Amino acid sequence: MRQKPWMLGFFLLAAANLCAQAKTSVVEEIVARVNNEIITRADLEHARENLDAETRDECPTCTAADIRTQVAAKEKNLLRDLIDQSLLVQRAKDSGINVDAEVVKRLDEIRVRNKLPDMDALEREVSKSGQDYEDFKNQIKNQLLTQDIIRKEAGEHIIISHEEVAKYYEEHKSDYVRPETVVLREIFVSTEGKPVADIPALKKKAEGYRDRVLKNGDDFGELAKRFSDAPTAQQNGELGAYARNQLDPQIAAKVFSLNRGQMSEVLETKAGFEILQVRERYEAGQQPLEKVDPEISSRLYEQKMEPALRTYLTTLREDSYIQIKPGYVDTAAVNNEPIEEVAAAPDKDDPKKKSGRRLLILPKKKSGS
């Protein structure tokens, strides 16, 4: 049985995201200062809660003890991740990156996925979940800013050559001996909880999506992202790769008769109506290099991205003012010149500025200098 895309799933952001807190008159405990931004104890606690929920989602069969072990292993880097997020968002803003249009698009995707009639309804649902709507939008904005700056300033320097791909292929050739396989994606229209009288209209809706791809040339993945009722909508309908014996025999017979890019007819299941598209197919045996080139390139890119991003974040740290409250640890801290805060004297030449004071950040003088 399919899981319904509950609203909570769309409101939960990754633990690395810096969480804006609801407005409150209580002064929060500040655990870190990152240039002109702060990270509070509440931010850290929220990240810890998200980490726990994320770990449970990734391992639904894990015992409570297993969950605690996995959370404990990742927990030490929570403050590091929040500092990373703050540095990346600040860098993106300083670079003039604007994601306002993408935020609106992302909000509308969430609205469509949750079958809400308009943006006002989305705002009401967010508020019902206990989260401030402006904070919710800001989280999405920060996530998009982070992705954009990583792609532009860390990812663009990563180049995967054909020689690297070929070398990896030769060294891992046995990994690419496979049974006959298809890579599938789906558009799903749910009938769960719907009255019998609505079933024909729901089938017609599914057929309409298929026609939009077949006759209008619409992108299957975009339609899946906007209209599919399946949890895979978040990944443009991607289901993954399947051998023939991993699928229901009737489904296997249909999809293995299709070529790359072709779609099944609308399939009726117990839970609704489904359209399957073959993204790629592999014949049984040793897969040729050209067939698996994109897969290997993606793997090599991911392998290079992690250290490249860490190096980039180290550079941002070296160019930033970061102060950690005693008792808390930034596991990616860099050895930098100690910094002190100095209140600047007002400008004597301009009486209008005498009442204003600003904070300057200066390197501490070394002893003996």
GROMACS .gro file of C-alpha atoms in nm:
model
  369
    1MET     CA    1   0.000   0.000   0.000
    2ARG     CA    2   0.128   0.347  -0.086
    3GLN     CA    3   0.202   0.605   0.179
    4LYS     CA    4   0.016   0.931   0.149
    5PRO     CA    5   0.231   1.243   0.108
    6TRP     CA    6   0.150   1.394   0.447
    7MET     CA    7   0.202   1.767   0.482
    8LEU     CA    8   0.464   1.713   0.754
    9GLY     CA    9   0.695   1.549   0.503
   10PHE     CA   10   0.715   1.869   0.305
   11PHE     CA   11   0.769   2.089   0.609
   12LEU     CA   12   1.070   1.892   0.740
   13LEU     CA   13   1.399   2.030   0.613
   14ALA     CA   14   1.740   1.869   0.638
   15ALA     CA   15   1.922   1.905   0.969
   16ALA     CA   16   2.187   2.120   0.799
   17ASN     CA   17   1.933   2.394   0.731
   18LEU     CA   18   1.947   2.690   0.964
   19CYS     CA   19   1.602   2.704   1.125
   20ALA     CA   20   1.437   3.039   1.182
   21GLN     CA   21   1.258   3.036   1.516
   22ALA     CA   22   0.910   3.166   1.588
   23LYS     CA   23   0.892   3.518   1.727
   24THR     CA   24   0.915   3.523   2.105
   25SER     CA   25   0.985   3.769   2.384
   26VAL     CA   26   1.225   3.524   2.553
   27VAL     CA   27   1.592   3.598   2.491
   28GLU     CA   28   1.749   3.292   2.330
   29GLU     CA   29   2.081   3.149   2.444
   30ILE     CA   30   2.336   3.227   2.172
   31VAL     CA   31   2.574   2.937   2.109
   32ALA     CA   32   2.757   3.079   1.807
   33ARG     CA   33   2.809   3.404   1.618
   34VAL     CA   34   2.881   3.379   1.246
   35ASN     CA   35   2.974   3.725   1.121
   36ASN     CA   36   2.656   3.924   1.181
   37GLU     CA   37   2.434   3.617   1.225
   38ILE     CA   38   2.366   3.413   1.538
   39ILE     CA   39   2.290   3.048   1.607
   40THR     CA   40   2.082   2.984   1.917
   41ARG     CA   41   2.040   2.685   2.141
   42ALA     CA   42   1.686   2.653   2.000
   43ASP     CA   43   1.832   2.625   1.647
   44LEU     CA   44   2.059   2.347   1.770
   45GLU     CA   45   1.773   2.163   1.942
   46HIS     CA   46   1.556   2.191   1.633
   47ALA     CA   47   1.837   2.049   1.420
   48ARG     CA   48   1.872   1.763   1.667
   49GLU     CA   49   1.498   1.686   1.641
   50ASN     CA   50   1.520   1.691   1.261
   51LEU     CA   51   1.820   1.459   1.269
   52ASP     CA   52   1.629   1.209   1.482
   53ALA     CA   53   1.325   1.221   1.249
   54GLU     CA   54   1.544   1.194   0.939
   55THR     CA   55   1.726   0.892   1.081
   56ARG     CA   56   1.397   0.716   1.159
   57ASP     CA   57   1.269   0.786   0.807
   58GLU     CA   58   1.587   0.645   0.651
   59CYS     CA   59   1.579   0.329   0.864
   60PRO     CA   60   1.218   0.235   0.947
   61THR     CA   61   1.321  -0.117   1.056
   62CYS     CA   62   1.592   0.001   1.296
   63THR     CA   63   1.548  -0.055   1.668
   64ALA     CA   64   1.541   0.237   1.911
   65ALA     CA   65   1.897   0.149   2.014
   66ASP     CA   66   2.011   0.154   1.650
   67ILE     CA   67   1.852   0.496   1.600
   68ARG     CA   68   2.024   0.633   1.911
   69THR     CA   69   2.361   0.501   1.790
   70GLN     CA   70   2.322   0.658   1.444
   71VAL     CA   71   2.201   0.989   1.585
   72ALA     CA   72   2.490   1.001   1.836
   73ALA     CA   73   2.741   0.948   1.554
   74LYS     CA   74   2.603   1.242   1.354
   75GLU     CA   75   2.510   1.469   1.644
   76LYS     CA   76   2.864   1.593   1.702
   77ASN     CA   77   2.855   1.775   1.366
   78LEU     CA   78   2.522   1.955   1.414
   79LEU     CA   79   2.674   2.289   1.512
   80ARG     CA   80   2.927   2.257   1.230
   81ASP     CA   81   2.641   2.201   0.984
   82LEU     CA   82   2.447   2.503   1.111
   83ILE     CA   83   2.758   2.722   1.078
   84ASP     CA   84   2.814   2.583   0.727
   85GLN     CA   85   2.457   2.673   0.635
   86SER     CA   86   2.492   3.025   0.772
   87LEU     CA   87   2.821   3.083   0.587
   88LEU     CA   88   2.678   2.956   0.258
   89VAL     CA   89   2.360   3.165   0.282
   90GLN     CA   90   2.563   3.477   0.367
   91ARG     CA   91   2.799   3.410   0.076
   92ALA     CA   92   2.506   3.361  -0.164
   93LYS     CA   93   2.347   3.690  -0.056
   94ASP     CA   94   2.679   3.874  -0.082
   95SER     CA   95   2.716   3.732  -0.436
   96GLY     CA   96   2.381   3.880  -0.538
   97ILE     CA   97   2.207   3.548  -0.593
   98ASN     CA   98   1.830   3.592  -0.610
   99VAL     CA   99   1.602   3.291  -0.568
  100ASP     CA  100   1.272   3.470  -0.505
  101ALA     CA  101   1.110   3.333  -0.821
  102GLU     CA  102   1.228   2.981  -0.735
  103VAL     CA  103   1.083   3.014  -0.382
  104VAL     CA  104   0.741   3.096  -0.531
  105LYS     CA  105   0.771   2.797  -0.765
  106ARG     CA  106   0.870   2.565  -0.480
  107LEU     CA  107   0.579   2.685  -0.263
  108ASP     CA  108   0.340   2.623  -0.551
  109GLU     CA  109   0.477   2.271  -0.597
  110ILE     CA  110   0.410   2.203  -0.228
  111ARG     CA  111   0.061   2.345  -0.266
  112VAL     CA  112  -0.018   2.128  -0.568
  113ARG     CA  113   0.128   1.816  -0.406
  114ASN     CA  114  -0.091   1.864  -0.103
  115LYS     CA  115  -0.405   1.927  -0.311
  116LEU     CA  116  -0.457   2.277  -0.172
  117PRO     CA  117  -0.665   2.524  -0.374
  118ASP     CA  118  -0.447   2.835  -0.331
  119MET     CA  119  -0.151   2.985  -0.148
  120ASP     CA  120  -0.371   3.115   0.134
  121ALA     CA  121  -0.469   2.754   0.207
  122LEU     CA  122  -0.101   2.658   0.213
  123GLU     CA  123  -0.028   2.937   0.462
  124ARG     CA  124  -0.311   2.814   0.685
  125GLU     CA  125  -0.179   2.456   0.676
  126VAL     CA  126   0.172   2.569   0.763
  127SER     CA  127   0.037   2.769   1.056
  128LYS     CA  128  -0.163   2.467   1.173
  129SER     CA  129   0.161   2.268   1.186
  130GLY     CA  130   0.289   2.515   1.445
  131GLN     CA  131   0.536   2.694   1.219
  132ASP     CA  132   0.544   3.062   1.127
  133TYR     CA  133   0.476   3.096   0.753
  134GLU     CA  134   0.747   3.359   0.698
  135ASP     CA  135   0.997   3.130   0.873
  136PHE     CA  136   0.883   2.844   0.651
  137LYS     CA  137   0.942   3.050   0.336
  138ASN     CA  138   1.277   3.166   0.469
  139GLN     CA  139   1.387   2.804   0.523
  140ILE     CA  140   1.306   2.725   0.159
  141LYS     CA  141   1.490   3.039   0.046
  142ASN     CA  142   1.800   2.948   0.247
  143GLN     CA  143   1.795   2.594   0.109
  144LEU     CA  144   1.783   2.725  -0.249
  145LEU     CA  145   2.054   2.985  -0.183
  146THR     CA  146   2.275   2.711  -0.038
  147GLN     CA  147   2.225   2.481  -0.335
  148ASP     CA  148   2.295   2.761  -0.580
  149ILE     CA  149   2.617   2.884  -0.421
  150ILE     CA  150   2.750   2.528  -0.380
  151ARG     CA  151   2.685   2.458  -0.747
  152LYS     CA  152   2.845   2.783  -0.862
  153GLU     CA  153   3.147   2.810  -0.634
  154ALA     CA  154   3.230   2.451  -0.542
  155GLY     CA  155   3.068   2.233  -0.806
  156GLU     CA  156   3.172   2.427  -1.116
  157HIS     CA  157   3.538   2.351  -1.047
  158ILE     CA  158   3.477   1.975  -1.051
  159ILE     CA  159   3.553   1.829  -1.392
  160ILE     CA  160   3.508   1.461  -1.471
  161SER     CA  161   3.713   1.359  -1.773
  162HIS     CA  162   3.634   1.073  -2.009
  163GLU     CA  163   3.966   0.916  -1.905
  164GLU     CA  164   3.857   0.910  -1.539
  165VAL     CA  165   3.527   0.750  -1.631
  166ALA     CA  166   3.697   0.488  -1.849
  167LYS     CA  167   3.952   0.411  -1.576
  168TYR     CA  168   3.678   0.365  -1.315
  169TYR     CA  169   3.482   0.144  -1.555
  170GLU     CA  170   3.782  -0.084  -1.617
  171GLU     CA  171   3.858  -0.110  -1.245
  172HIS     CA  172   3.494  -0.192  -1.156
  173LYS     CA  173   3.388  -0.377  -1.468
  174SER     CA  174   3.223  -0.659  -1.274
  175ASP     CA  175   2.986  -0.404  -1.115
  176TYR     CA  176   2.836  -0.347  -1.458
  177VAL     CA  177   2.746  -0.706  -1.537
  178ARG     CA  178   2.373  -0.693  -1.486
  179PRO     CA  179   2.054  -0.879  -1.556
  180GLU     CA  180   1.808  -0.727  -1.799
  181THR     CA  181   1.705  -0.406  -1.623
  182VAL     CA  182   1.474  -0.109  -1.671
  183VAL     CA  183   1.493   0.228  -1.496
  184LEU     CA  184   1.141   0.352  -1.428
  185ARG     CA  185   0.956   0.663  -1.323
  186GLU     CA  186   0.587   0.704  -1.251
  187ILE     CA  187   0.288   0.932  -1.242
  188PHE     CA  188   0.033   0.807  -0.990
  189VAL     CA  189  -0.328   0.917  -0.936
  190SER     CA  190  -0.461   0.788  -0.605
  191THR     CA  191  -0.813   0.653  -0.560
  192GLU     CA  192  -0.775   0.581  -0.188
  193GLY     CA  193  -1.063   0.719   0.015
  194LYS     CA  194  -1.242   0.843  -0.298
  195PRO     CA  195  -1.609   0.760  -0.370
  196VAL     CA  196  -1.677   0.506  -0.644
  197ALA     CA  197  -1.848   0.774  -0.850
  198ASP     CA  198  -1.518   0.964  -0.878
  199ILE     CA  199  -1.313   0.672  -1.016
  200PRO     CA  200  -1.388   0.732  -1.389
  201ALA     CA  201  -1.287   1.099  -1.357
  202LEU     CA  202  -0.964   1.002  -1.181
  203LYS     CA  203  -0.881   0.756  -1.460
  204LYS     CA  204  -0.949   1.030  -1.714
  205LYS     CA  205  -0.713   1.258  -1.523
  206ALA     CA  206  -0.435   0.996  -1.549
  207GLU     CA  207  -0.504   0.953  -1.920
  208GLY     CA  208  -0.481   1.331  -1.957
  209TYR     CA  209  -0.130   1.332  -1.811
  210ARG     CA  210  -0.025   1.057  -2.051
  211ASP     CA  211  -0.168   1.252  -2.346
  212ARG     CA  212   0.022   1.565  -2.242
  213VAL     CA  213   0.348   1.374  -2.275
  214LEU     CA  214   0.252   1.181  -2.588
  215LYS     CA  215   0.073   1.454  -2.785
  216ASN     CA  216   0.199   1.782  -2.642
  217GLY     CA  217   0.558   1.681  -2.565
  218ASP     CA  218   0.531   1.779  -2.197
  219ASP     CA  219   0.812   1.657  -1.974
  220PHE     CA  220   0.712   1.340  -1.785
  221GLY     CA  221   0.927   1.428  -1.484
  222GLU     CA  222   0.780   1.776  -1.449
  223LEU     CA  223   0.425   1.638  -1.463
  224ALA     CA  224   0.516   1.378  -1.201
  225LYS     CA  225   0.669   1.646  -0.980
  226ARG     CA  226   0.361   1.868  -0.997
  227PHE     CA  227   0.071   1.624  -1.013
  228SER     CA  228   0.166   1.272  -0.900
  229ASP     CA  229   0.014   1.153  -0.571
  230ALA     CA  230   0.310   0.923  -0.503
  231PRO     CA  231   0.594   1.011  -0.262
  232THR     CA  232   0.825   0.979  -0.566
  233ALA     CA  233   0.685   1.310  -0.694
  234GLN     CA  234   0.962   1.481  -0.498
  235GLN     CA  235   1.215   1.305  -0.724
  236ASN     CA  236   1.029   1.374  -1.052
  237GLY     CA  237   0.863   1.034  -1.024
  238GLU     CA  238   1.190   0.838  -1.019
  239LEU     CA  239   1.137   0.477  -0.904
  240GLY     CA  240   1.485   0.338  -0.972
  241ALA     CA  241   1.618   0.032  -1.156
  242TYR     CA  242   1.443  -0.306  -1.160
  243ALA     CA  243   1.527  -0.650  -1.293
  244ARG     CA  244   1.239  -0.852  -1.438
  245ASN     CA  245   1.206  -1.073  -1.129
  246GLN     CA  246   1.173  -0.767  -0.901
  247LEU     CA  247   0.844  -0.662  -1.054
  248ASP     CA  248   0.495  -0.806  -1.057
  249PRO     CA  249   0.488  -1.044  -1.359
  250GLN     CA  250   0.210  -0.848  -1.532
  251ILE     CA  251   0.391  -0.515  -1.482
  252ALA     CA  252   0.721  -0.671  -1.592
  253ALA     CA  253   0.564  -0.798  -1.912
  254LYS     CA  254   0.445  -0.448  -1.999
  255VAL     CA  255   0.753  -0.241  -1.913
  256PHE     CA  256   1.008  -0.484  -2.056
  257SER     CA  257   0.830  -0.459  -2.389
  258LEU     CA  258   0.896  -0.083  -2.397
  259ASN     CA  259   1.197   0.100  -2.533
  260ARG     CA  260   1.378   0.390  -2.370
  261GLY     CA  261   1.145   0.690  -2.326
  262GLN     CA  262   0.825   0.496  -2.393
  263MET     CA  263   0.528   0.484  -2.152
  264SER     CA  264   0.284   0.218  -2.046
  265GLU     CA  265  -0.086   0.270  -2.086
  266VAL     CA  266  -0.272   0.380  -1.774
  267LEU     CA  267  -0.248   0.086  -1.533
  268GLU     CA  268  -0.517   0.029  -1.271
  269THR     CA  269  -0.397  -0.085  -0.928
  270LYS     CA  270  -0.569  -0.137  -0.595
  271ALA     CA  271  -0.459   0.210  -0.484
  272GLY     CA  272  -0.515   0.408  -0.804
  273PHE     CA  273  -0.403   0.465  -1.161
  274GLU     CA  274  -0.040   0.460  -1.269
  275ILE     CA  275   0.164   0.548  -1.575
  276LEU     CA  276   0.515   0.405  -1.599
  277GLN     CA  277   0.789   0.540  -1.823
  278VAL     CA  278   1.110   0.357  -1.912
  279ARG     CA  279   1.390   0.607  -1.849
  280GLU     CA  280   1.662   0.362  -1.952
  281ARG     CA  281   1.696  -0.006  -2.021
  282TYR     CA  282   1.992  -0.239  -2.003
  283GLU     CA  283   2.020  -0.572  -2.179
  284ALA     CA  284   2.152  -0.867  -1.978
  285GLY     CA  285   2.531  -0.904  -1.953
  286GLN     CA  286   2.826  -0.668  -1.948
  287GLN     CA  287   2.703  -0.313  -1.993
  288PRO     CA  288   2.907  -0.110  -2.244
  289LEU     CA  289   3.088   0.199  -2.117
  290GLU     CA  290   2.870   0.442  -2.315
  291LYS     CA  291   2.561   0.300  -2.145
  292VAL     CA  292   2.687   0.351  -1.792
  293ASP     CA  293   2.893   0.666  -1.855
  294PRO     CA  294   2.635   0.903  -1.694
  295GLU     CA  295   2.605   0.675  -1.390
  296ILE     CA  296   2.984   0.663  -1.339
  297SER     CA  297   3.022   1.037  -1.399
  298SER     CA  298   2.760   1.107  -1.133
  299ARG     CA  299   2.934   0.877  -0.885
  300LEU     CA  300   3.273   1.038  -0.945
  301TYR     CA  301   3.122   1.385  -0.914
  302GLU     CA  302   2.973   1.297  -0.575
  303GLN     CA  303   3.306   1.156  -0.459
  304LYS     CA  304   3.482   1.480  -0.552
  305MET     CA  305   3.211   1.713  -0.426
  306GLU     CA  306   3.239   1.627  -0.055
  307PRO     CA  307   3.608   1.719  -0.013
  308ALA     CA  308   3.570   2.016  -0.253
  309LEU     CA  309   3.282   2.152  -0.047
  310ARG     CA  310   3.474   2.101   0.277
  311THR     CA  311   3.772   2.291   0.131
  312TYR     CA  312   3.543   2.572   0.016
  313LEU     CA  313   3.380   2.595   0.360
  314THR     CA  314   3.723   2.609   0.523
  315THR     CA  315   3.802   2.910   0.305
  316LEU     CA  316   3.477   3.077   0.410
  317ARG     CA  317   3.561   3.010   0.774
  318GLU     CA  318   3.907   3.164   0.737
  319ASP     CA  319   3.750   3.481   0.595
  320SER     CA  320   3.479   3.503   0.862
  321TYR     CA  321   3.431   3.597   1.224
  322ILE     CA  322   3.307   3.290   1.413
  323GLN     CA  323   3.271   3.284   1.790
  324ILE     CA  324   3.161   2.970   1.975
  325LYS     CA  325   3.024   2.977   2.329
  326PRO     CA  326   3.231   2.770   2.575
  327GLY     CA  327   3.087   2.421   2.608
  328TYR     CA  328   2.996   2.394   2.239
  329VAL     CA  329   3.219   2.262   1.959
  330ASP     CA  330   3.252   2.343   1.590
  331THR     CA  331   3.414   2.025   1.455
  332ALA     CA  332   3.534   2.211   1.143
  333ALA     CA  333   3.687   2.507   1.326
  334VAL     CA  334   4.001   2.650   1.167
  335ASN     CA  335   4.304   2.789   1.349
  336ASN     CA  336   4.266   3.158   1.290
  337GLU     CA  337   4.397   3.475   1.448
  338PRO     CA  338   4.195   3.546   1.764
  339ILE     CA  339   3.935   3.817   1.723
  340GLU     CA  340   3.798   4.073   1.962
  341GLU     CA  341   3.500   4.305   1.938
  342VAL     CA  342   3.574   4.678   1.963
  343ALA     CA  343   3.313   4.951   1.990
  344ALA     CA  344   3.411   5.224   1.744
  345ALA     CA  345   3.426   5.584   1.861
  346PRO     CA  346   3.177   5.822   1.696
  347ASP     CA  347   3.294   6.040   1.409
  348LYS     CA  348   3.410   6.370   1.568
  349ASP     CA  349   3.377   6.566   1.246
  350ASP     CA  350   3.008   6.496   1.202
  351PRO     CA  351   2.783   6.576   1.502
  352LYS     CA  352   2.498   6.384   1.341
  353LYS     CA  353   2.701   6.064   1.379
  354LYS     CA  354   2.801   6.117   1.743
  355SER     CA  355   2.502   5.930   1.877
  356GLY     CA  356   2.561   5.627   1.655
  357ARG     CA  357   2.797   5.345   1.751
  358ARG     CA  358   2.883   5.042   1.544
  359LEU     CA  359   3.080   4.728   1.614
  360LEU     CA  360   3.418   4.680   1.452
  361ILE     CA  361   3.586   4.339   1.441
  362LEU     CA  362   3.963   4.364   1.469
  363PRO     CA  363   4.244   4.108   1.506
  364LYS     CA  364   4.384   4.097   1.859
  365LYS     CA  365   4.735   4.226   1.897
  366LYS     CA  366   4.989   3.956   1.960
  367SER     CA  367   5.189   3.980   2.280
  368GLY     CA  368   5.506   4.182   2.241
  369SER     CA  369   5.381   4.372   1.941
   0.00000   0.00000   0.00000
